[in-house]
Short mmCIF file of C-alpha atoms in Angstrom, two decimals:
data_model
loop_
_atom_site.label_atom_id
_atom_site.label_comp_id
_atom_site.label_asym_id
_atom_site.label_seq_id
_atom_site.Cartn_x
_atom_site.Cartn_y
_atom_site.Cartn_z
CA MET Q 1 -0.03 -0.02 0.01
CA SER Q 2 1.16 3.46 -1.00
CA HIS Q 3 1.33 6.50 1.31
CA ARG Q 4 -2.14 6.41 2.50
CA ASP Q 5 -3.64 7.76 5.70
CA PRO Q 6 -3.47 4.94 8.40
CA SER Q 7 -7.33 5.42 9.00
CA ALA Q 8 -7.85 4.42 5.32
CA ASN Q 9 -6.23 1.01 6.03
CA GLN Q 10 -8.30 0.23 9.16
CA LEU Q 11 -10.56 -2.30 7.53
CA LEU Q 12 -7.63 -4.20 5.85
CA GLU Q 13 -5.80 -4.30 9.19
CA TYR Q 14 -8.78 -5.76 11.08
CA ALA Q 15 -9.35 -8.40 8.39
CA ARG Q 16 -5.70 -9.27 8.42
CA LYS Q 17 -5.76 -9.58 12.31
CA GLN Q 18 -8.88 -11.60 12.36
CA GLY Q 19 -7.12 -14.17 10.19
CA ASN Q 20 -8.97 -17.61 9.96
CA LYS Q 21 -11.18 -17.36 13.00
CA PRO Q 22 -14.22 -19.61 12.67
CA ASP Q 23 -17.49 -17.81 11.79
CA ARG Q 24 -19.96 -17.43 14.72
CA LEU Q 25 -23.78 -17.56 14.51
CA THR Q 26 -25.15 -14.46 16.28
CA THR Q 27 -28.53 -12.79 16.83
CA SER Q 28 -29.48 -9.38 15.34
CA GLY Q 29 -28.02 -7.83 18.48
CA GLY Q 30 -24.54 -9.60 18.04
CA ASN Q 31 -25.10 -12.19 20.94
CA PRO Q 32 -23.41 -15.50 20.06
CA VAL Q 33 -25.94 -18.44 19.48
CA ALA Q 34 -24.69 -21.74 20.51
CA GLU Q 35 -27.33 -23.87 18.60
CA LYS Q 36 -29.83 -22.39 16.11
CA ASP Q 37 -31.73 -25.67 15.68
CA ALA Q 38 -32.87 -26.40 19.28
CA SER Q 39 -35.86 -24.56 21.00
CA LEU Q 40 -36.91 -24.37 24.60
CA THR Q 41 -39.79 -26.53 25.21
CA VAL Q 42 -41.86 -27.71 28.15
CA GLY Q 43 -40.85 -31.32 28.49
CA TYR Q 44 -39.82 -33.51 25.53
CA HIS Q 45 -42.84 -33.04 23.35
CA GLY Q 46 -44.23 -29.85 24.88
CA PRO Q 47 -44.96 -26.40 23.57
CA THR Q 48 -42.33 -23.96 22.64
CA LEU Q 49 -41.68 -21.37 25.43
CA LEU Q 50 -41.97 -17.60 24.40
CA GLN Q 51 -38.83 -17.10 26.66
CA ASP Q 52 -36.77 -18.63 23.60
CA TRP Q 53 -35.57 -15.33 22.49
CA VAL Q 54 -33.35 -16.85 19.74
CA LEU Q 55 -36.37 -18.27 18.09
CA ILE Q 56 -38.50 -15.22 18.50
CA ASP Q 57 -35.58 -13.28 16.93
CA GLU Q 58 -35.44 -15.67 13.98
CA LEU Q 59 -39.09 -15.77 13.46
CA SER Q 60 -39.37 -11.87 13.64
CA HIS Q 61 -36.98 -11.67 10.66
CA PHE Q 62 -38.68 -14.42 8.71
CA SER Q 63 -42.02 -12.78 9.01
CA ARG Q 64 -40.78 -9.40 7.79
CA GLU Q 65 -38.98 -10.93 4.95
CA THR Q 66 -41.87 -12.80 3.64
CA ASN Q 67 -44.54 -10.02 4.15
CA THR Q 68 -42.60 -7.38 2.18
#
C-alpha cells in the first residue's frame, strides 16, 4: 500500500488480524448463539416457550422478509 492515511487502512488491518477465525452465529443484537436448531420447550414433546429469544428473533426476521 502506498502512502495512505492510516485510518484508510483500518478495515484491511482488522481483516488481517482476524485471520482464519471460525464464523460465529449471532442474533441481530450480536449475541453468540450456541445452537440455532434447538428450541426451549416444556418437556420432551411440549410447547415451545416464548422465553426462547433466539427463536423469537429468528421468526421476527422471517415474517418481515415474507411480508414485504
